[in-house]
CSV table of C-alpha atoms in Angstrom, one decimal:
chain,number,residue,atom,x,y,z
W,1,MET,CA,90.2,160.3,175.4
W,2,ARG,CA,89.8,159.1,171.5
W,3,LEU,CA,90.7,162.0,168.8
W,4,THR,CA,88.7,162.7,166.4
W,5,LEU,CA,89.6,161.8,162.3
W,6,ARG,CA,91.0,164.9,162.0
W,7,ALA,CA,92.9,165.6,164.9
W,8,ARG,CA,94.6,163.1,164.4
W,9,LEU,CA,95.3,163.8,160.8
W,10,ALA,CA,96.0,167.2,161.5
W,11,LEU,CA,98.6,166.2,164.3
W,12,TRP,CA,100.1,163.6,161.4
W,13,ALA,CA,100.4,166.3,159.0
W,14,ALA,CA,102.2,168.6,161.8
W,15,LEU,CA,104.6,165.4,162.9
W,16,ALA,CA,105.3,164.9,159.3
W,17,THR,CA,106.3,168.5,158.8
W,18,GLY,CA,108.7,169.0,162.1
W,19,VAL,CA,110.2,165.6,160.3
W,20,ALA,CA,110.8,166.9,157.3
W,21,VAL,CA,112.2,170.6,158.5
W,22,LEU,CA,114.4,168.6,160.7
W,23,LEU,CA,115.8,166.2,158.5
W,24,VAL,CA,116.3,169.9,155.9
W,25,ALA,CA,117.4,171.4,159.0
W,26,GLY,CA,120.4,169.4,159.4
W,27,GLY,CA,121.4,168.7,156.0
W,28,LEU,CA,121.4,172.7,156.3
W,29,TYR,CA,123.5,172.6,159.2
W,30,TRP,CA,126.1,169.8,157.8
W,31,SER,CA,126.9,171.6,154.9
W,32,VAL,CA,127.2,175.3,156.5
W,33,ASN,CA,129.0,174.3,158.8
W,34,GLY,CA,131.2,172.0,156.5
W,35,PHE,CA,131.5,174.8,153.6
W,36,LEU,CA,132.6,177.3,157.1
W,37,ARG,CA,135.3,174.5,158.2
W,38,GLN,CA,136.6,174.2,154.7
W,39,ALA,CA,137.1,178.4,154.3
W,40,GLN,CA,138.6,178.4,157.5
W,41,GLU,CA,140.6,175.5,156.8
W,42,GLN,CA,141.7,176.9,152.9
W,43,ARG,CA,142.7,180.1,154.9
W,44,VAL,CA,145.0,178.9,157.3
W,45,MET,CA,146.5,177.0,154.1
W,46,SER,CA,147.2,180.0,152.8
W,47,VAL,CA,148.7,181.4,155.3
W,48,LEU,CA,150.8,178.5,156.1
W,49,GLY,CA,152.1,179.0,152.4
W,50,ALA,CA,152.9,182.6,152.9
W,51,VAL,CA,155.1,181.8,155.7
W,52,GLN,CA,156.3,179.4,155.9
W,53,GLY,CA,159.6,180.5,154.0
W,54,ARG,CA,160.0,183.2,155.8
W,55,VAL,CA,159.9,181.4,159.5
W,56,GLU,CA,162.6,178.9,157.6
W,57,GLY,CA,164.7,181.7,156.7
W,58,LEU,CA,164.8,182.9,160.4
W,59,LEU,CA,166.0,179.5,161.3
W,60,ARG,CA,169.3,179.9,161.3
W,61,PRO,CA,172.6,178.8,163.7
W,62,ARG,CA,172.2,181.2,166.8
W,63,PRO,CA,175.5,183.9,167.6
W,64,ASP,CA,176.5,184.0,171.1
W,65,ASP,CA,174.8,187.2,171.6
W,66,ASP,CA,171.2,185.8,170.3
W,67,PRO,CA,168.6,187.1,173.0
W,68,LEU,CA,166.9,183.6,172.7
W,69,GLY,CA,170.1,181.9,173.3
W,70,SER,CA,168.8,180.6,177.1
W,71,LEU,CA,165.8,179.5,175.5
W,72,LEU,CA,166.4,177.9,172.0
W,73,GLY,CA,169.7,177.3,172.9
W,74,ALA,CA,169.7,172.9,171.8
W,75,ALA,CA,168.3,174.0,168.5
W,76,ARG,CA,170.6,176.7,167.9
W,77,VAL,CA,168.2,179.1,165.8
W,78,SER,CA,167.7,182.3,166.4
W,79,ILE,CA,164.3,183.8,165.7
W,80,SER,CA,162.1,186.8,168.1
W,81,GLN,CA,158.6,187.2,168.5
W,82,ALA,CA,159.0,191.0,167.1
W,83,ASP,CA,160.2,189.0,163.7
W,84,LEU,CA,157.0,186.8,164.3
W,85,GLU,CA,154.7,190.0,164.5
W,86,ARG,CA,156.0,191.3,161.5
W,87,ILE,CA,155.2,188.3,159.2
W,88,ALA,CA,152.2,188.5,160.4
W,89,ASP,CA,151.1,191.5,160.1
W,90,ASP,CA,152.7,191.0,155.7
W,91,VAL,CA,150.0,188.4,155.2
W,92,ASP,CA,146.8,189.3,157.3
W,93,ARG,CA,146.9,190.4,160.6
W,94,ARG,CA,142.8,190.0,161.4
W,95,GLY,CA,142.6,186.7,162.8
W,96,VAL,CA,146.0,185.0,162.5
W,97,ASP,CA,148.6,184.1,164.7
W,98,LEU,CA,151.8,182.4,164.9
W,99,ARG,CA,154.1,180.5,166.8
W,100,VAL,CA,157.2,178.7,167.0
W,101,ILE,CA,158.5,175.9,169.0
W,102,ALA,CA,161.9,174.2,169.1
W,103,ARG,CA,163.0,171.2,171.6
W,104,GLN,CA,165.8,171.7,173.8
W,105,SER,CA,167.7,169.6,176.5
W,106,GLY,CA,164.9,170.6,178.9
W,107,GLY,CA,161.9,170.2,177.1
W,108,LEU,CA,159.8,171.9,174.4
W,109,ALA,CA,160.1,175.9,174.1
W,110,SER,CA,158.7,178.7,172.4
W,111,VAL,CA,157.7,182.1,170.8
W,112,GLY,CA,155.0,183.4,169.3
W,113,THR,CA,153.1,186.8,168.4
W,114,PRO,CA,151.9,188.2,172.1
W,115,SER,CA,147.8,187.4,170.8
W,116,PHE,CA,148.2,183.7,170.1
W,117,PRO,CA,145.6,181.8,172.0
W,118,SER,CA,146.6,181.0,175.8
W,119,GLY,CA,146.4,177.5,176.4
W,120,VAL,CA,147.0,175.8,173.4
W,121,PRO,CA,149.6,172.7,174.0
W,122,VAL,CA,152.8,172.9,172.6
W,123,ALA,CA,152.5,169.0,171.9
W,124,LEU,CA,149.3,169.0,169.8
W,125,GLY,CA,151.4,167.1,166.8
W,126,PRO,CA,151.0,168.3,163.0
W,127,GLY,CA,148.1,169.1,161.4
W,128,LEU,CA,144.3,170.8,161.4
W,129,HIS,CA,143.0,170.9,165.6
W,130,LEU,CA,140.1,172.8,166.5
W,131,THR,CA,140.6,174.1,170.1
W,132,GLY,CA,138.2,176.7,171.4
W,133,THR,CA,137.5,179.7,169.6
W,134,HIS,CA,140.6,178.8,166.8
W,135,LEU,CA,141.7,176.9,164.5
W,136,ILE,CA,145.3,175.2,164.7
W,137,LEU,CA,147.6,174.0,161.8
W,138,GLU,CA,151.4,172.7,163.3
W,139,ARG,CA,153.6,171.7,160.4
W,140,PRO,CA,157.5,170.8,160.8
W,141,LEU,CA,159.9,173.0,160.2
W,142,ARG,CA,163.7,172.8,160.1
W,143,GLY,CA,164.2,172.0,163.9
W,144,ALA,CA,161.5,173.3,165.3
W,145,SER,CA,157.4,173.6,164.3
W,146,LEU,CA,155.3,175.9,162.8
W,147,GLN,CA,152.1,176.8,165.0
W,148,ILE,CA,149.9,178.9,162.7
W,149,ALA,CA,146.4,180.1,165.0
W,150,VAL,CA,143.2,181.4,163.0
W,151,ASP,CA,140.1,182.6,164.4
W,152,ALA,CA,137.3,180.3,164.3
W,153,ARG,CA,134.8,181.7,166.3
W,154,SER,CA,132.8,183.1,162.5
W,155,LEU,CA,131.9,179.3,162.4
W,156,ARG,CA,131.2,178.7,165.9
W,157,GLU,CA,128.4,181.7,165.8
W,158,ALA,CA,127.3,180.9,162.4
W,159,ARG,CA,126.3,177.6,164.3
W,160,GLU,CA,124.9,179.3,167.2
W,161,ALA,CA,122.8,181.5,164.9
W,162,PHE,CA,122.1,178.7,163.0
W,163,LEU,CA,120.6,176.6,166.4
W,164,ARG,CA,118.6,179.6,167.4
W,165,ALA,CA,117.3,180.0,164.2
W,166,LEU,CA,116.2,176.4,163.9
W,167,VAL,CA,114.7,176.5,167.6
W,168,ALA,CA,112.8,179.6,167.0
W,169,LEU,CA,111.4,178.0,162.9
W,170,VAL,CA,111.1,174.9,164.1
W,171,PRO,CA,107.6,175.5,166.4
W,172,LEU,CA,106.4,178.4,163.9
W,173,ALA,CA,106.5,175.6,161.4
W,174,LEU,CA,104.6,173.0,164.0
W,175,LEU,CA,101.9,175.4,164.4
W,176,LEU,CA,101.4,176.4,161.7
W,177,SER,CA,101.6,172.5,159.6
W,178,LEU,CA,98.9,171.7,162.7
W,179,LEU,CA,96.5,174.5,161.7
W,180,VAL,CA,97.3,174.1,157.6
W,181,GLY,CA,96.7,169.8,158.5
W,182,TRP,CA,93.1,171.3,160.5
W,183,VAL,CA,92.0,172.6,157.6
W,184,VAL,CA,92.8,170.6,154.8
W,185,ALA,CA,91.5,167.5,156.7
W,186,GLY,CA,88.6,169.5,157.0
W,187,ARG,CA,87.8,170.0,154.0
W,188,LEU,CA,88.9,166.4,153.7
W,189,LEU,CA,86.2,164.7,155.6
W,190,ARG,CA,83.7,167.0,154.5
W,191,PRO,CA,82.3,164.0,152.3
W,192,VAL,CA,82.8,161.9,155.2
W,193,ARG,CA,80.8,164.1,157.3
W,194,ALA,CA,77.9,164.1,154.4
W,195,LEU,CA,77.9,160.8,154.1
W,196,GLU,CA,77.7,160.1,157.5
W,197,GLY,CA,74.3,162.8,157.6
W,198,ALA,CA,73.2,160.1,154.5
W,199,ALA,CA,73.4,156.7,156.7
W,200,HIS,CA,72.0,158.9,159.4
W,201,ALA,CA,69.0,159.5,157.7
W,202,ILE,CA,68.6,156.2,156.0
W,203,GLY,CA,69.1,154.2,159.7
W,204,GLU,CA,66.0,157.0,160.6
W,205,GLY,CA,64.1,156.3,157.5
W,206,GLY,CA,64.5,153.1,156.1
W,207,ASP,CA,65.2,153.9,152.6
W,208,LEU,CA,68.0,152.0,151.8
W,209,ARG,CA,67.6,152.6,148.3
W,210,ARG,CA,68.1,156.6,149.2
W,211,PRO,CA,71.2,158.1,146.5
W,212,LEU,CA,74.0,158.6,148.7
W,213,PRO,CA,76.1,161.9,148.2
W,214,GLY,CA,79.0,161.9,145.9
W,215,ALA,CA,79.1,158.6,144.7
W,216,GLY,CA,80.8,157.6,141.7
W,217,ASP,CA,83.9,156.5,140.1
W,218,GLY,CA,86.3,159.1,141.1
W,219,ASP,CA,88.1,159.3,144.3
W,220,GLU,CA,88.5,156.8,147.4
W,221,LEU,CA,85.2,158.4,149.0
W,222,ALA,CA,83.5,158.4,146.2
W,223,ARG,CA,84.2,154.9,145.4
W,224,LEU,CA,83.6,154.3,149.1
W,225,ALA,CA,79.8,156.0,148.4
W,226,LEU,CA,78.6,154.0,145.6
W,227,THR,CA,80.0,150.6,147.3
W,228,LEU,CA,78.0,151.5,150.4
W,229,GLN,CA,75.6,152.6,147.9
W,230,HIS,CA,75.3,149.2,146.2
W,231,SER,CA,75.5,147.3,150.0
W,232,PHE,CA,72.3,149.3,150.8
W,233,ALA,CA,70.9,148.7,147.8
W,234,HIS,CA,71.7,144.6,148.1
W,235,LEU,CA,70.2,144.6,151.7
W,236,ALA,CA,67.1,146.7,150.2
W,237,ASP,CA,66.4,143.3,147.7
W,238,ALA,CA,67.3,140.4,150.7
W,239,ARG,CA,64.9,142.9,153.0
W,240,ASP,CA,62.0,142.4,150.1
W,241,ARG,CA,62.7,138.8,150.3
W,242,GLU,CA,62.8,138.4,153.6
W,243,GLN,CA,59.5,140.6,153.8
W,244,GLY,CA,57.6,138.5,150.9
W,245,PHE,CA,59.1,135.2,152.0
W,246,LEU,CA,57.5,136.0,155.3
W,247,ARG,CA,54.3,137.1,154.1
W,248,ALA,CA,54.2,133.5,152.5
W,249,ALA,CA,55.1,131.8,154.8
W,250,ALA,CA,52.6,133.1,157.5
W,251,HIS,CA,50.2,132.7,154.4
W,252,ASP,CA,51.0,129.1,153.8
W,253,LEU,CA,51.2,128.2,157.7
W,254,ARG,CA,47.8,130.0,158.6
W,255,SER,CA,46.2,128.1,155.8
W,256,PRO,CA,46.7,124.6,157.5
W,257,LEU,CA,46.1,126.0,160.7
W,258,ALA,CA,42.6,127.3,160.0
W,259,ALA,CA,42.0,123.9,158.2
W,260,LEU,CA,43.5,122.1,161.4
W,261,THR,CA,41.4,124.2,163.9
W,262,ALA,CA,38.5,124.0,161.9
W,263,ARG,CA,38.3,120.6,161.6
W,264,VAL,CA,38.7,119.8,165.5
W,265,GLU,CA,35.8,122.0,166.0
W,266,GLY,CA,33.7,120.1,164.0
W,267,THR,CA,34.6,117.0,165.3
W,268,LEU,CA,34.2,118.5,168.9
W,269,ALA,CA,30.9,120.0,168.1
W,270,ARG,CA,28.8,116.9,168.4
W,271,ASP,CA,28.6,113.4,169.5
W,272,ARG,CA,30.0,111.0,166.1
W,273,ASP,CA,30.4,107.2,166.0
W,274,ALA,CA,34.1,105.2,165.1
W,275,GLU,CA,35.0,105.2,162.2
W,276,ARG,CA,33.8,109.0,161.8
W,277,TYR,CA,36.0,110.0,164.9
W,278,ARG,CA,38.9,108.3,162.0
W,279,ALA,CA,38.3,109.9,159.1
W,280,ASP,CA,38.7,113.0,160.8
W,281,LEU,CA,41.4,111.9,163.1
W,282,ARG,CA,43.1,110.8,159.1
W,283,GLU,CA,42.2,114.2,158.2
W,284,ILE,CA,43.6,116.4,161.3
W,285,GLY,CA,46.8,114.0,160.7
W,286,THR,CA,47.5,114.7,156.8
W,287,ASP,CA,46.7,118.6,158.0
W,288,ILE,CA,49.7,117.7,160.5
W,289,THR,CA,51.7,116.5,158.5
W,290,ARG,CA,51.8,119.3,155.9
W,291,LEU,CA,52.0,122.0,158.5
W,292,SER,CA,55.7,119.3,159.6
W,293,THR,CA,56.6,119.4,155.6
W,294,LEU,CA,56.7,123.2,155.7
W,295,ALA,CA,58.4,123.9,158.0
W,296,ASN,CA,61.4,121.8,157.6
W,297,HIS,CA,61.4,123.3,154.6
W,298,LEU,CA,61.7,126.5,156.3
W,299,LEU,CA,64.7,125.1,158.9
W,300,LEU,CA,66.1,123.6,155.8
W,301,LEU,CA,66.0,126.8,153.7
W,302,ALA,CA,67.5,129.0,156.8
W,303,ARG,CA,70.3,126.8,157.1
W,304,ASP,CA,73.2,128.1,158.3
W,305,PRO,CA,75.9,127.6,154.8
W,306,ALA,CA,78.7,126.7,157.4
W,307,ALA,CA,76.7,124.3,159.0
W,308,VAL,CA,76.4,121.7,155.8
W,309,GLN,CA,78.2,119.1,156.6
W,310,ARG,CA,80.8,117.8,153.9
W,311,ALA,CA,80.9,113.9,153.7
W,312,PRO,CA,81.0,111.4,150.1
W,313,VAL,CA,77.4,111.4,148.8
W,314,PRO,CA,76.0,108.5,146.6
W,315,LEU,CA,73.7,110.6,144.2
W,316,ARG,CA,72.5,107.3,142.9
W,317,ASP,CA,71.7,106.2,146.1
W,318,LEU,CA,69.7,109.3,147.0
W,319,ALA,CA,67.7,108.9,143.5
W,320,ALA,CA,66.8,105.4,143.9
W,321,ASP,CA,65.7,106.4,147.7
W,322,ALA,CA,63.7,109.1,145.9
W,323,VAL,CA,61.8,106.8,143.4
W,324,ASP,CA,61.0,104.6,145.9
W,325,ARG,CA,59.3,106.9,148.0
W,326,ALA,CA,57.5,108.9,144.9
W,327,ARG,CA,56.0,104.8,143.9
W,328,GLU,CA,55.0,105.3,147.5
W,329,LEU,CA,53.3,108.1,147.4
W,330,ASP,CA,51.2,107.5,144.3
W,331,PRO,CA,51.1,103.5,143.2
W,332,LEU,CA,50.2,105.2,140.0
W,333,ALA,CA,53.0,106.9,139.4
W,334,ASP,CA,55.0,106.7,136.6
W,335,VAL,CA,58.3,106.8,137.9
W,336,ASP,CA,62.1,104.9,137.0
W,337,LEU,CA,65.1,105.7,137.6
W,338,ASP,CA,68.2,105.9,135.1
W,339,GLY,CA,72.0,105.3,136.8
W,340,ALA,CA,74.0,103.2,135.7
W,341,GLU,CA,77.0,103.9,137.5
W,342,ALA,CA,77.7,105.0,141.0
W,343,VAL,CA,78.4,109.0,140.9
W,344,THR,CA,79.8,110.4,144.3
W,345,VAL,CA,80.1,114.1,145.3
W,346,SER,CA,81.4,115.9,148.7
W,347,GLY,CA,78.7,118.1,150.4
W,348,ASP,CA,75.4,117.0,152.6
W,349,ARG,CA,73.5,113.8,152.5
W,350,VAL,CA,70.1,115.4,153.9
W,351,LEU,CA,70.1,118.4,151.9
W,352,LEU,CA,71.0,116.8,148.4
W,353,GLY,CA,68.6,113.9,149.4
W,354,GLN,CA,65.4,116.2,150.3
W,355,ALA,CA,66.6,117.8,147.3
W,356,ILE,CA,66.2,115.4,145.1
W,357,TRP,CA,63.1,113.7,146.6
W,358,ASN,CA,62.0,117.6,146.0
W,359,LEU,CA,62.6,117.7,142.3
W,360,THR,CA,60.9,113.8,142.3
W,361,THR,CA,57.9,114.2,143.7
W,362,ASN,CA,57.6,117.8,142.4
W,363,ALA,CA,57.2,115.9,138.9
W,364,VAL,CA,54.8,113.6,139.9
W,365,ARG,CA,52.1,115.6,141.9
W,366,HIS,CA,52.6,118.6,139.4
W,367,ALA,CA,52.4,116.5,136.0
W,368,PRO,CA,49.7,113.5,137.2
W,369,GLY,CA,49.3,110.3,134.7
W,370,ALA,CA,52.4,111.3,133.1
W,371,THR,CA,56.2,109.4,132.9
W,372,VAL,CA,59.1,110.6,134.9
W,373,LEU,CA,62.6,109.7,134.6
W,374,VAL,CA,65.1,110.4,137.2
W,375,GLN,CA,68.5,110.3,136.1
W,376,VAL,CA,71.9,110.7,137.7
W,377,ARG,CA,74.8,111.0,135.4
W,378,ALA,CA,79.1,112.0,135.7
W,379,VAL,CA,79.8,115.4,134.2
W,380,PRO,CA,83.2,117.4,133.3
W,381,GLY,CA,83.7,118.4,136.5
W,382,GLY,CA,81.6,116.8,139.0
W,383,ALA,CA,77.5,114.9,139.0
W,384,ALA,CA,74.3,115.9,137.5
W,385,VAL,CA,71.3,114.6,138.8
W,386,THR,CA,68.3,115.0,136.0
W,387,VAL,CA,64.2,114.9,136.8
W,388,GLN,CA,61.9,114.7,133.5
W,389,ASP,CA,58.9,114.3,133.1
W,390,ASP,CA,56.5,114.2,129.3
W,391,GLY,CA,53.8,116.4,131.3
W,392,PRO,CA,52.0,120.0,129.7
W,393,GLY,CA,54.6,121.7,130.7
W,394,VAL,CA,54.8,125.8,131.4
W,395,ASP,CA,55.2,129.0,130.1
W,396,ALA,CA,58.0,131.1,129.9
W,397,ALA,CA,56.2,133.8,132.0
W,398,THR,CA,55.7,130.7,135.3
W,399,LEU,CA,59.4,129.2,133.9
W,400,ALA,CA,61.2,132.5,135.1
W,401,ARG,CA,59.7,132.1,138.8
W,402,LEU,CA,59.6,128.8,139.2
W,403,GLY,CA,62.1,128.6,142.2
W,404,GLU,CA,61.5,131.5,143.9
W,405,ALA,CA,59.7,130.6,147.6
W,406,PHE,CA,56.6,129.7,147.8
W,407,TYR,CA,55.8,130.9,144.4
W,408,ARG,CA,52.9,128.6,142.5
W,409,PRO,CA,51.0,128.3,140.0
W,410,ASP,CA,47.6,128.7,140.0
W,411,ALA,CA,47.0,125.4,139.0
W,412,SER,CA,49.1,124.3,141.4
W,413,ARG,CA,47.6,126.6,144.2
W,414,THR,CA,43.8,124.4,143.0
W,415,ALA,CA,45.3,121.4,143.5
W,416,ASP,CA,46.7,122.7,146.7
W,417,ALA,CA,43.5,123.6,147.7
W,418,SER,CA,42.6,119.9,147.0
W,419,GLY,CA,44.7,118.9,149.4
W,420,THR,CA,47.0,117.2,147.0
W,421,GLY,CA,49.8,120.6,146.1
W,422,GLY,CA,52.6,122.3,148.0
W,423,HIS,CA,53.4,125.2,149.6
W,424,GLY,CA,56.1,126.2,146.6
W,425,LEU,CA,59.0,125.1,148.6
W,426,GLY,CA,60.5,122.3,146.3
W,427,LEU,CA,62.2,124.3,143.7
W,428,ALA,CA,63.3,127.1,146.0
W,429,LEU,CA,65.0,124.3,148.6
W,430,ALA,CA,66.6,122.5,145.2
W,431,ARG,CA,68.1,125.9,144.3
W,432,HIS,CA,69.3,127.0,148.2
W,433,VAL,CA,70.7,123.4,148.3
W,434,ALA,CA,72.2,123.8,145.2
W,435,GLY,CA,73.9,127.4,146.3
W,436,LEU,CA,75.1,125.7,148.8
W,437,HIS,CA,77.5,123.1,147.7
W,438,GLY,CA,78.0,125.9,144.9
W,439,GLY,CA,76.1,124.0,142.2
W,440,THR,CA,73.6,125.1,140.0
W,441,LEU,CA,69.8,124.7,139.4
W,442,ASP,CA,68.8,124.7,135.6
W,443,ILE,CA,65.0,124.4,134.7
W,444,GLU,CA,63.8,123.9,130.7
W,445,SER,CA,60.2,123.8,129.7
W,446,ALA,CA,57.8,124.8,127.3
W,447,PRO,CA,53.9,124.5,126.7
W,448,GLY,CA,53.5,120.8,125.7
W,449,ALA,CA,57.1,119.8,125.7
W,450,GLY,CA,57.1,118.7,129.6
W,451,PHE,CA,59.0,119.5,132.3
W,452,ARG,CA,63.2,119.1,132.6
W,453,VAL,CA,65.3,120.2,136.1
W,454,THR,CA,69.1,119.5,136.6
W,455,LEU,CA,70.5,119.8,139.8
W,456,HIS,CA,74.7,120.5,138.8
W,457,LEU,CA,76.9,119.7,141.8
W,458,PRO,CA,80.7,120.0,141.7
W,459,GLY,CA,82.7,116.7,142.1
């Protein structure tokens, strides 16, 4: 089962708290243990300073009646257990015991206070040693060694108490941090739940322009809500454009289909002579051509940008082909090409050819009798194809909407009704092609000043 985000945040908080507690506890344990050991070592050294001279004073040549003669005869020294007890009592007997070790012919022999810890080897070696419950310091003397034992159980008890406290406090700290993390995570995720509810309501109601709660420039969640709000607004705009596009496409498809249906029904309604049938078929062919052109433009507009081909495209050849086709379309049209040098760009030949053809036929169709000039030239950073005419031009209100899919001024729609107009997709397709190639489409016109369209393409 996958945990919720709130539960994961609470667990991470508990884990971080546990790691922090363990790190702090480890540091404290190391510090306190070192402090206590250092205190014990200082105590041993202070005892050593107090007893070493006295013990060395008792290590003198042994008379024949020395009671330790058989024990330390090889070292020929004399010291008794009572002497060591008296020295230990003088320094501070609490937890302090002494032992003197001498080497004789049979090995090592020792004498110490009665409470000296048993099990401590006589051959420890000079220095400090921690053995069981005692800290042992061995110091070489004249002909012997002195061992000082200090009770170190307080050090062990302190470590055990610290570990017991750690074992009790770590689970408590983890439980507390888990509880606090759960509460804090709930408060932090409250805006997310509100955002989730608003997004669900938007999905149910379809109102993509509905403001989202908490959107703003504050924290990360506020900026996320603001970003989603802007994204939803862009989706709403795209949906509106798509719906308008579909309505206009349905309208423009319905008109030629209705005309085609009417002509077919009229032709089949009664017998006609061969010439009349041929005329009717020519009209039907015109309607089919219009439908084919419209369908082709719709497919080009819906083309996936990832499917755009990239290859060297000679723009002058495409412009010359568009001029020739325009002259075939209207033999009386005054269409010229101005392109002295070859200009090549990287792009999709089909899309660029269709865009230049649309710009050329647009000028021929909407400026009958005007002079149309198609120019191809290299510009800094790329190339430009300009189609201009000296026709009547358009006003500013019309100019602002040119390039929208299916938008046609009233005059052009009237022409379309007579069979000579278009579908309002020529400039829209050219602008779309420019955008697919990383370029732009600029339109300039004014009443009585002609019409000029420039397709800018990167090199």
